[in-house]
Tab-separated table of C-alpha atoms in Angstrom:
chain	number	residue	atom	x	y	z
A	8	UNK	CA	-33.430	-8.975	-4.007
A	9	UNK	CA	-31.890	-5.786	-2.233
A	10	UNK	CA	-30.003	-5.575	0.643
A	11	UNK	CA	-31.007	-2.367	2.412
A	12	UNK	CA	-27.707	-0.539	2.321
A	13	UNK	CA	-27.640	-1.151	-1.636
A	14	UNK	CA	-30.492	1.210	-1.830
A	15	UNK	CA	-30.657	4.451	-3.617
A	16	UNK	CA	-30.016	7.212	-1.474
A	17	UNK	CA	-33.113	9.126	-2.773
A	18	UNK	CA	-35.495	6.024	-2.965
A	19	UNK	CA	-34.604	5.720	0.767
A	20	UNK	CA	-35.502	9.413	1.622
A	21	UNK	CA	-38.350	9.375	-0.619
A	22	UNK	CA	-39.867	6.317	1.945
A	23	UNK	CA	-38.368	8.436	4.824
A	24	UNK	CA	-40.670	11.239	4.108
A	25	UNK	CA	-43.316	9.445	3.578
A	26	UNK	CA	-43.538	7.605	6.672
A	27	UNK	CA	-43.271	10.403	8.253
A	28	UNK	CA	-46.265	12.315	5.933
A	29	UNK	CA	-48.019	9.051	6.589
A	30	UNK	CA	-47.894	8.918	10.470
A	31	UNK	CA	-49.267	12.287	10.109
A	32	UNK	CA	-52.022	12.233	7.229
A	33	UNK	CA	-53.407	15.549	7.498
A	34	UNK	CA	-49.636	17.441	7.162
A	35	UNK	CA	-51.787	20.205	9.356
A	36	UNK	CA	-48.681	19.605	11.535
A	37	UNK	CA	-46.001	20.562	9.100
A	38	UNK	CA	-47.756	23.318	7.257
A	39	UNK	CA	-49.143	26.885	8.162
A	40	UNK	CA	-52.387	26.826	6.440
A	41	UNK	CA	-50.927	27.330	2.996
A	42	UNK	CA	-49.559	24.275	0.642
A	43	UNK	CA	-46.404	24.368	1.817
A	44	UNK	CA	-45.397	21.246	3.561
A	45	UNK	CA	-42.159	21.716	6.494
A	46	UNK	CA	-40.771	18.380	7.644
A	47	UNK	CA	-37.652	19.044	10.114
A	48	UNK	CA	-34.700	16.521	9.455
A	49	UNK	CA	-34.788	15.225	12.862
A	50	UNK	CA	-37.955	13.181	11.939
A	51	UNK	CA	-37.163	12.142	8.617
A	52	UNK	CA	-33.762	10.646	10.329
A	53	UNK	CA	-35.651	9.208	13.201
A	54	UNK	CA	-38.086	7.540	10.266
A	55	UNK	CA	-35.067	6.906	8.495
A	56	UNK	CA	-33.219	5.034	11.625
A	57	UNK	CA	-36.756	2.637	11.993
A	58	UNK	CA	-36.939	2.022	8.545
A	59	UNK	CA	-33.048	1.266	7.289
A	60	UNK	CA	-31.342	0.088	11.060
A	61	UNK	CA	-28.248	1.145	11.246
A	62	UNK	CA	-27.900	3.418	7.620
A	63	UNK	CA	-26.370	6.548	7.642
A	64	UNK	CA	-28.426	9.026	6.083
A	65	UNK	CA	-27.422	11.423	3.431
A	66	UNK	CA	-29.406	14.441	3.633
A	67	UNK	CA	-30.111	15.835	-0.040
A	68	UNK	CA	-32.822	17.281	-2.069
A	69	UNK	CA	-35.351	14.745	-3.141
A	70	UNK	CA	-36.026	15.233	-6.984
A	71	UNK	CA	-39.642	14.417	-7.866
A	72	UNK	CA	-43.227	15.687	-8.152
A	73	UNK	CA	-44.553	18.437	-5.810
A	74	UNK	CA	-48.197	17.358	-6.412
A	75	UNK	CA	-47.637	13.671	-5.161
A	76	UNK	CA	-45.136	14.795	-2.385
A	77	UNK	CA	-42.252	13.229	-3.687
A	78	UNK	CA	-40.238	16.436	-4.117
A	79	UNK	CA	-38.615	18.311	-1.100
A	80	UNK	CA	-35.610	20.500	-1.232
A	81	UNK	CA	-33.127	20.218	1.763
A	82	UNK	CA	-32.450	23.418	3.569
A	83	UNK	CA	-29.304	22.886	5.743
A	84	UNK	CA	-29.640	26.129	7.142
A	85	UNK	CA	-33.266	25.393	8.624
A	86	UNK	CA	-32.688	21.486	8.916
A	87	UNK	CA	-35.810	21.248	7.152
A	88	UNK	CA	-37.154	19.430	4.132
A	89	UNK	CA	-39.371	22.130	2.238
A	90	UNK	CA	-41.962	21.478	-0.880
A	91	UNK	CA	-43.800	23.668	-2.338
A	92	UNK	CA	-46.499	22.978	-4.640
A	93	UNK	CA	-46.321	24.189	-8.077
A	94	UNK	CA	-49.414	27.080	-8.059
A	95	UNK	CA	-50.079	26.054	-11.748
A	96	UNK	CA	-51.827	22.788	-10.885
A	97	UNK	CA	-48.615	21.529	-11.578
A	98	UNK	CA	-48.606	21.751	-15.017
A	99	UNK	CA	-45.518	23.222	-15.289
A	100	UNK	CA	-43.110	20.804	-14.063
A	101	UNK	CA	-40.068	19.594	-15.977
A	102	UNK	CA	-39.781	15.713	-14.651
A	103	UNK	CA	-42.143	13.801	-11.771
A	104	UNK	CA	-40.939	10.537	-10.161
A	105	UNK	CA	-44.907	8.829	-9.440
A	106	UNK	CA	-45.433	5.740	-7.423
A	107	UNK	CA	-48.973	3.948	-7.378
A	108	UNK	CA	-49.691	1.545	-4.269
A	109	UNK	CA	-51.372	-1.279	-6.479
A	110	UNK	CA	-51.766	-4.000	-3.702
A	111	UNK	CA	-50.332	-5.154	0.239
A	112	UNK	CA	-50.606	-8.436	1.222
A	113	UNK	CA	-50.495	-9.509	5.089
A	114	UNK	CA	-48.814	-13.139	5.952
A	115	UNK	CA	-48.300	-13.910	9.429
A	116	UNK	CA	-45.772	-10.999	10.610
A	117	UNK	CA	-44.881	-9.935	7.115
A	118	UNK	CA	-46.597	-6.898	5.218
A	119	UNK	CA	-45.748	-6.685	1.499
A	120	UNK	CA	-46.462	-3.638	-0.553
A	121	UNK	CA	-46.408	-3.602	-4.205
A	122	UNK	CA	-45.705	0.150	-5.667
A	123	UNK	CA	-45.352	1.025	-9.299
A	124	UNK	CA	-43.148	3.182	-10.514
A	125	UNK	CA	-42.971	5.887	-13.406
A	126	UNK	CA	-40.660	8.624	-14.135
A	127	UNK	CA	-42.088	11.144	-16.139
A	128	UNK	CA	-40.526	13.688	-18.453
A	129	UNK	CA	-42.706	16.373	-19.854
A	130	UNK	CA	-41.731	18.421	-23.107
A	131	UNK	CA	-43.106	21.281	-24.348
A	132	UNK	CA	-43.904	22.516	-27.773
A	133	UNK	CA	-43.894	26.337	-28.082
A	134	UNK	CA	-44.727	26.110	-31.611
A	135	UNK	CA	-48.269	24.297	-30.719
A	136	UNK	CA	-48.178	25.483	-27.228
A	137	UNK	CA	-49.072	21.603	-25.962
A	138	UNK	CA	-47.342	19.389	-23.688
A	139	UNK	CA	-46.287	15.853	-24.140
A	140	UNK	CA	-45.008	13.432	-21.398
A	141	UNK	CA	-42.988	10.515	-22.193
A	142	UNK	CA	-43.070	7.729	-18.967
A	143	UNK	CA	-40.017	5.620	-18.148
A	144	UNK	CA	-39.801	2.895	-16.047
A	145	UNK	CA	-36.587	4.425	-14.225
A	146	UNK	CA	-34.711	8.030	-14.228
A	147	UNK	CA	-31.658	6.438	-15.859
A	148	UNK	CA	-34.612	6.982	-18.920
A	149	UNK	CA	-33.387	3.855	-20.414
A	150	UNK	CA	-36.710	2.134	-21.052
A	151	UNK	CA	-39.430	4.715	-22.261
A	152	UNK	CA	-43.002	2.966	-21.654
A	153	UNK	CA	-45.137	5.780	-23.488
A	154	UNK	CA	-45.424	9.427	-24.965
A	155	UNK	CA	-49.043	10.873	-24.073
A	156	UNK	CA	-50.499	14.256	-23.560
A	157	UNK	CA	-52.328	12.922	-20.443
A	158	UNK	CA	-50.128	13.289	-17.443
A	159	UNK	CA	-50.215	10.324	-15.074
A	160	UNK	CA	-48.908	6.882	-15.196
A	161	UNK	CA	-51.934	4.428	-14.364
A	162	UNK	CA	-52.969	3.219	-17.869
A	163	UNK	CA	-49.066	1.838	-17.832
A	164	UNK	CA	-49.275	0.146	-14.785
A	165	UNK	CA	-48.203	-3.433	-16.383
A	166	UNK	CA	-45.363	-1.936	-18.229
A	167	UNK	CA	-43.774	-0.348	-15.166
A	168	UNK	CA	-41.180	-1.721	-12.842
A	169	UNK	CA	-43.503	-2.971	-9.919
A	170	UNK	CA	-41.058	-2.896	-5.903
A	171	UNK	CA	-42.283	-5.247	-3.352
A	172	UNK	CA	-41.333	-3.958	-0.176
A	173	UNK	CA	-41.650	-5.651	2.684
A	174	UNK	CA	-41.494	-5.182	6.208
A	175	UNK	CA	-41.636	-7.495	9.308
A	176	UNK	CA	-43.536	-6.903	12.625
A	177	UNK	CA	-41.532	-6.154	15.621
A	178	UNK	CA	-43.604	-5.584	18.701
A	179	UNK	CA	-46.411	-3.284	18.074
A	180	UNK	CA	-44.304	-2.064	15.078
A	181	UNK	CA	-43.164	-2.814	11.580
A	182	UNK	CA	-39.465	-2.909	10.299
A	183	UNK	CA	-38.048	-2.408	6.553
A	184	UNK	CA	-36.547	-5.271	5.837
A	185	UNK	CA	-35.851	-5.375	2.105
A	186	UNK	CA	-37.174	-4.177	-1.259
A	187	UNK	CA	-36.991	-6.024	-4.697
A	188	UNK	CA	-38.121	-5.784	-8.015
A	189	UNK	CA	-41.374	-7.675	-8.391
A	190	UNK	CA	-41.709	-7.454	-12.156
């Protein structure tokens, strides 16, 4: 089990932004047309404030994957968390944090999500101009699960670390009100 303010400062912007990409599925809002996804600090903190109570948020760059919209740098300038997709398809990227949704489970007032999660690494070989990802089951890198040349982390599912979150209803809403390693 883990109390809330235990939590990694990233992990906890990383659900942050997502609420907030969440509440607003088709991210027409944030973005001009292009790829380019603009998500103003005020919301992430006021997503941030529902989620976590009375946490003080950090405000940082979250390092991650551009395709699955777990990357965003902070511009303090702008206030503004900015990603921009990689043009390559994505391709080209160095290291990708991926979470899978693999089940949720209402009981009562309580919603449980189960998420998977990989960090990826990818490497590549100028000599055979291929690239290889090895998948970790954290970013320490201290457990690798596989090498591949197939980018993605679904056939490892079972040998990923699998977070039950769970949140309680309040009103019309739902709180955070912990997360902890499932498996």
């Amino acid at each position: 089990k883990t109390e809330i303010a235990s939590l990694d400062n990233q992990l906890k912007l990383y659900m942050a932004i997502r609420q907030v990409i969440s509440e607003n599925a088709d991210t027409q809002k944030y973005s001009d047309g292009s790829k380019k996804i603009e998500i103003p600090a005020a919301e992430v903190e006021q997503e941030w404030k529902e989620l976590f109570k009375d946490s003080k948020i950090k405000h940082e760059s979250l390092k991650g994957d551009s395709c699955s919209y777990s990357a965003f740098i902070y511009d303090k300038k702008t206030k503004t968390y900015i990603q921009e997709p990689n043009p390559d398809h994505c391709t080209s990227r160095n290291e990708a944090i991926i979470a899978v949704v693999n089940d949720t489970v209402v009981n009562g007032n309580t919603i449980e999500i189960y998420e998977n999660f990989g960090y990826v690494e990818s490497n590549y070989n100028l000599e055979t101009a291929s690239i290889s990802y090895n998948i970790y089951k954290d970013m320490a890198k201290t457990e690798k699960v596989a090498t591949t040349t197939e980018f993605g982390i679904t056939p490892y599912l079972e040998q990923l670390s699998t977070y039950k979150y769970t949140f309680e209803k309040n009103g019309n809403t739902y709180s955070f009100v912990k997360v902890e390693l499932a498996q």
